Amino acid sequence: MLRLFAKREASRALCYSQKPISIVVPTVGYRSSNKVALAMRSFGTIVEDETHCKNVARQMIQYALGFARSQKSGEKYSQALMILEQGINNLHVGNSTDSTAMLLLAMSTLLYESGDLQDAMEKLKMVHQLDNASLALKVAAWEGLIGLNLETGQDITSSVLANDCFQLLNTSSEGNSSSLNVLLSRAKAMQGLTQLALGQLESGNTTLCQGELSHATGNLSLAKDLYQKVINLHEKEDVSGNSFLPSANMISEEVLLGATCALGQLFSLSGNFSEAEEMLTKALTKAESHFGSPHPKIGVILTCIAMMYKRKAKLEASSSILIQEGLYRRALDMLKAPALDSEDSDRQLGKRDVIALARGGYAEILCIQQNRKEEGDRMKKWAEAAWRNRRMSLADALEISEPNKPAVIDTRICRVL
C-alpha cells in the first residue's frame, strides 16, 4: 500500500507542485449554518451549578471538535470556535472557572489544528490567568504551551515553562497524592521532552519521551517496547470523553500518531522495512484522517517515508530516486517551505528541523544528477544554514553514520530529536 502511495505521490509531485490550502480562522464575517445556530441555542443557557457547568462544557467540546473535524474547512473551524466562545460567555456568567478553562483548552486545540499557533498559545495563557482553575487544567495548559513553543523553536522558553510547572506541583497541596503524582508524571514528561530538544539526552523521561530517548541513544529494543506500550494504551483509550484535558499538539491523537511514526522510523533504522512501511502507512492514514490533506503534519510523515526509502535503497543496493524525490517535493509543499532565495531561513521558521532535513535529503538526490547538481548544491547550502540541531549535524542526521546516535522525528512538535 505504501509503495503504491509513494509512487503516486512521486508521479504527482514530479508533474506539478501543488500548494497547500491554508486554513484561516476568522473571528467575524461569516454566516453561521442552521446546525451551528441550533447548537448555540442548545448550549446557550446560563447555568450556575459547577458540576452541571462541567458537563455542559464537555458536551460543547465534543460537539465542536466533531463538527470542526467533520470537513476540516476554515468555515467549520470558525463556527466551532464560535460555539465554544458562546459557551465561555455563558459559563463565565455562571462563575464556573474550570468549565471556562476546559473550553479555552479546546479552543486552543481547534486554533492549532487550523494553523493559528499564536492564538492557540494565547488561549492557553488565558487558562493560567484563571486563579481558581484546578491544577489539572493548568498543567494541561502548560503542557500545550510547552509543546507549541517547542514546535516554533522556542526551546529556552519551553524549558523555563516546564521547570515552572514542575516546581509548582512540587510545592502544591491541592488534591490527593495519587492525582498529584499523575500531574507530576506529566510535568516530568514535558521536562524530558524539552531536554531532548535541547540535546540533553541524559535527562529524558516518561513513556513516549523515554522511547525517543532510547531510540536516539541506540537502545532500539527498549524504544520499540515503549513505543508499542504507548500505542496499545492510546488505541484502547476512549479519547472522546477526555480530549478536553490535553490541548494543541499534546492531545491523545497526537501522542498516538507520534508513537506510531516513531516506531516506523525505528523499524527502518533496524532494516525491518516491511514493518516500517506498515507503521508509517498507519501514521500517514491517521494524520490524513485527523488533519485532512494537505497539512504540514502529513509533510512531516512523508519526510519520514522518504528517509525510509533512502535507507532501504542503501542497504539493499537498489534505487528509489524518483520515489524519494517525489516524496521530498510533496513533503516540502505541505510543510510550506520557503523559496531558496527567501530570507525566511534566517528568521523564525516553523518546523525548521524537518524542512531542513527534507531539503537536505532532496539535495542529495539532485547532486547525484549531473544536470541538476547546481540546484542540489544551492538546496544543500540552504538546508545546512537552516539546520539548528544541537546534537548532530545535518549530514549525520541524513546518513545515520553513528548507530548509537540516530535521529528521530517527533511528529507532535515537528522536531528532529
XYZ file of C-alpha atoms in Angstrom, residues 166-380:
215
model
C 7.298 21.088 37.923
C 8.198 23.474 40.740
C 4.569 24.484 41.251
C 3.492 20.857 41.509
C 6.282 20.073 43.969
C 5.004 22.764 46.327
C 1.286 22.161 45.762
C -1.050 20.659 48.339
C -4.080 20.554 46.027
C -5.770 17.174 45.517
C -4.759 13.752 46.781
C -1.341 12.167 46.388
C -2.488 9.876 43.575
C -3.795 12.685 41.357
C -0.769 14.838 42.175
C 1.563 12.008 41.145
C -0.200 11.791 37.778
C 0.317 15.523 37.249
C 3.957 15.254 38.333
C 4.425 12.485 35.779
C 3.041 14.740 33.051
C 5.313 17.569 34.195
C 8.329 15.241 34.084
C 7.299 14.228 30.573
C 7.410 17.822 29.404
C 10.734 18.397 31.158
C 12.072 15.333 29.388
C 10.818 16.499 26.008
C 12.392 19.940 26.394
C 15.671 18.319 27.444
C 15.577 16.088 24.366
C 15.002 19.150 22.181
C 17.967 20.845 23.864
C 20.116 17.780 23.206
C 20.388 16.819 26.890
C 19.908 13.097 26.349
C 20.824 12.092 29.877
C 17.590 13.585 31.198
C 14.704 12.332 29.013
C 11.646 10.979 30.833
C 8.230 9.250 30.625
C 6.961 6.673 28.168
C 6.974 8.375 24.754
C 9.864 10.679 25.669
C 11.736 7.734 27.178
C 11.084 5.803 23.980
C 12.526 8.661 21.929
C 15.474 8.884 24.323
C 16.160 5.155 23.957
C 15.756 5.470 20.181
C 18.121 8.461 19.969
C 20.797 6.678 22.020
C 20.618 3.407 20.081
C 18.693 1.264 22.598
C 16.246 0.141 19.924
C 14.826 -2.866 21.768
C 13.693 -0.760 24.728
C 12.458 2.007 22.420
C 10.333 -0.492 20.491
C 8.712 -1.778 23.694
C 7.981 1.745 24.916
C 6.505 2.895 21.605
C 4.298 -0.196 21.490
C 3.180 0.464 25.052
C 2.090 3.986 24.113
C 0.251 2.728 21.019
C -1.560 -0.021 22.932
C -2.578 2.393 25.670
C -3.918 5.084 23.358
C -5.637 2.703 20.928
C -7.630 1.250 23.832
C -8.330 4.628 25.398
C -11.650 6.343 24.761
C -10.416 9.817 23.887
C -13.880 11.197 23.182
C -14.535 11.868 26.835
C -11.213 13.374 27.849
C -9.997 15.176 24.738
C -10.618 18.482 26.516
C -7.861 17.865 29.106
C -4.774 17.890 26.897
C -4.606 20.538 24.195
C -2.947 21.658 20.957
C -0.185 19.233 19.883
C -0.346 17.190 23.104
C -3.807 15.648 22.651
C -4.167 11.848 22.690
C -4.452 11.620 18.900
C -1.116 13.434 18.555
C 0.574 11.129 21.063
C -0.696 8.043 19.217
C 0.428 9.493 15.881
C 3.849 10.345 17.324
C 4.405 6.854 18.740
C 3.246 5.160 15.521
C 5.532 7.262 13.333
C 8.466 6.851 15.730
C 8.018 3.066 15.703
C 8.036 3.138 11.904
C 11.296 5.095 11.969
C 12.753 2.597 14.423
C 11.871 -0.352 12.158
C 13.509 1.490 9.258
C 16.668 2.019 11.302
C 16.665 -1.699 12.175
C 16.379 -2.669 8.497
C 12.905 -4.146 9.007
C 11.379 -2.337 6.066
C 8.145 -4.314 5.748
C 7.140 -3.355 9.286
C 8.467 0.165 8.750
C 6.161 0.528 5.738
C 3.227 -0.807 7.738
C 3.716 1.580 10.668
C 4.436 4.638 8.527
C 1.367 3.852 6.423
C -0.691 3.746 9.626
C 0.801 7.060 10.719
C 0.034 8.619 7.342
C -3.545 7.341 7.428
C -4.034 8.647 10.975
C -2.671 12.074 10.008
C -4.847 12.316 6.900
C -7.908 11.247 8.882
C -7.305 13.677 11.737
C -5.915 16.735 9.941
C -7.092 16.293 6.368
C -4.871 16.800 3.341
C -2.911 18.886 2.614
C -1.489 19.585 6.075
C 2.051 20.180 7.437
C 1.867 17.086 9.678
C 1.484 14.951 6.569
C 4.607 16.626 5.210
C 6.469 15.529 8.350
C 5.422 11.896 7.857
C 6.226 11.986 4.127
C 9.734 13.088 5.107
C 9.999 10.021 7.362
C 8.817 7.813 4.485
C 11.354 9.343 2.098
C 14.108 8.726 4.660
C 12.961 5.113 4.957
C 13.188 4.643 1.173
C 16.658 6.164 1.197
C 17.875 3.755 3.868
C 16.192 0.812 2.149
C 17.869 1.641 -1.167
C 21.250 1.965 0.538
C 21.059 -1.341 2.429
C 19.565 -3.284 -0.482
C 21.796 -1.647 -3.129
C 18.692 -0.636 -5.063
C 17.412 2.661 -6.421
C 14.360 4.676 -5.458
C 15.460 8.109 -6.636
C 12.184 9.040 -8.316
C 10.128 7.920 -5.330
C 12.358 9.809 -2.881
C 12.320 12.970 -4.978
C 8.544 12.893 -5.295
C 8.091 12.367 -1.571
C 10.513 15.148 -0.639
C 8.864 17.597 -3.040
C 5.406 16.752 -1.770
C 6.589 16.998 1.835
C 8.161 20.414 1.277
C 4.969 21.653 -0.364
C 2.905 20.574 2.638
C 5.463 21.976 5.092
C 5.207 25.321 3.274
C 8.969 25.519 2.894
C 10.147 28.993 1.836
C 11.840 29.517 -1.520
C 15.606 29.000 -1.638
C 16.175 32.718 -2.216
C 13.854 33.695 0.641
C 15.210 35.306 3.806
C 12.861 33.214 5.963
C 15.607 30.719 6.791
C 17.319 33.445 8.808
C 14.123 34.336 10.652
C 11.733 32.382 12.827
C 10.880 29.398 10.625
C 8.270 26.930 11.808
C 9.134 23.230 11.515
C 12.706 24.264 10.680
C 14.234 20.883 11.602
C 12.031 18.837 9.305
C 12.159 21.318 6.420
C 15.976 21.358 6.597
C 16.078 17.545 6.759
C 13.729 17.196 3.775
C 15.664 19.803 1.773
C 18.937 18.100 2.675
C 17.613 14.725 1.518
C 16.234 16.266 -1.663
C 19.588 17.969 -2.299
C 21.369 14.607 -2.147
C 19.054 13.288 -4.867
C 19.760 16.285 -7.096
C 23.523 16.322 -6.527
C 23.996 12.832 -7.987
C 22.379 14.021 -11.237
C 24.955 15.981 -13.218
C 22.445 18.250 -14.946
C 20.824 19.187 -11.604
C 23.895 19.366 -9.389
C 23.911 23.170 -9.263
C 20.340 23.219 -7.950
C 21.259 20.477 -5.469
C 24.224 22.464 -4.163
C 22.015 25.528 -3.589
C 19.475 23.406 -1.762
C 22.161 21.753 0.361
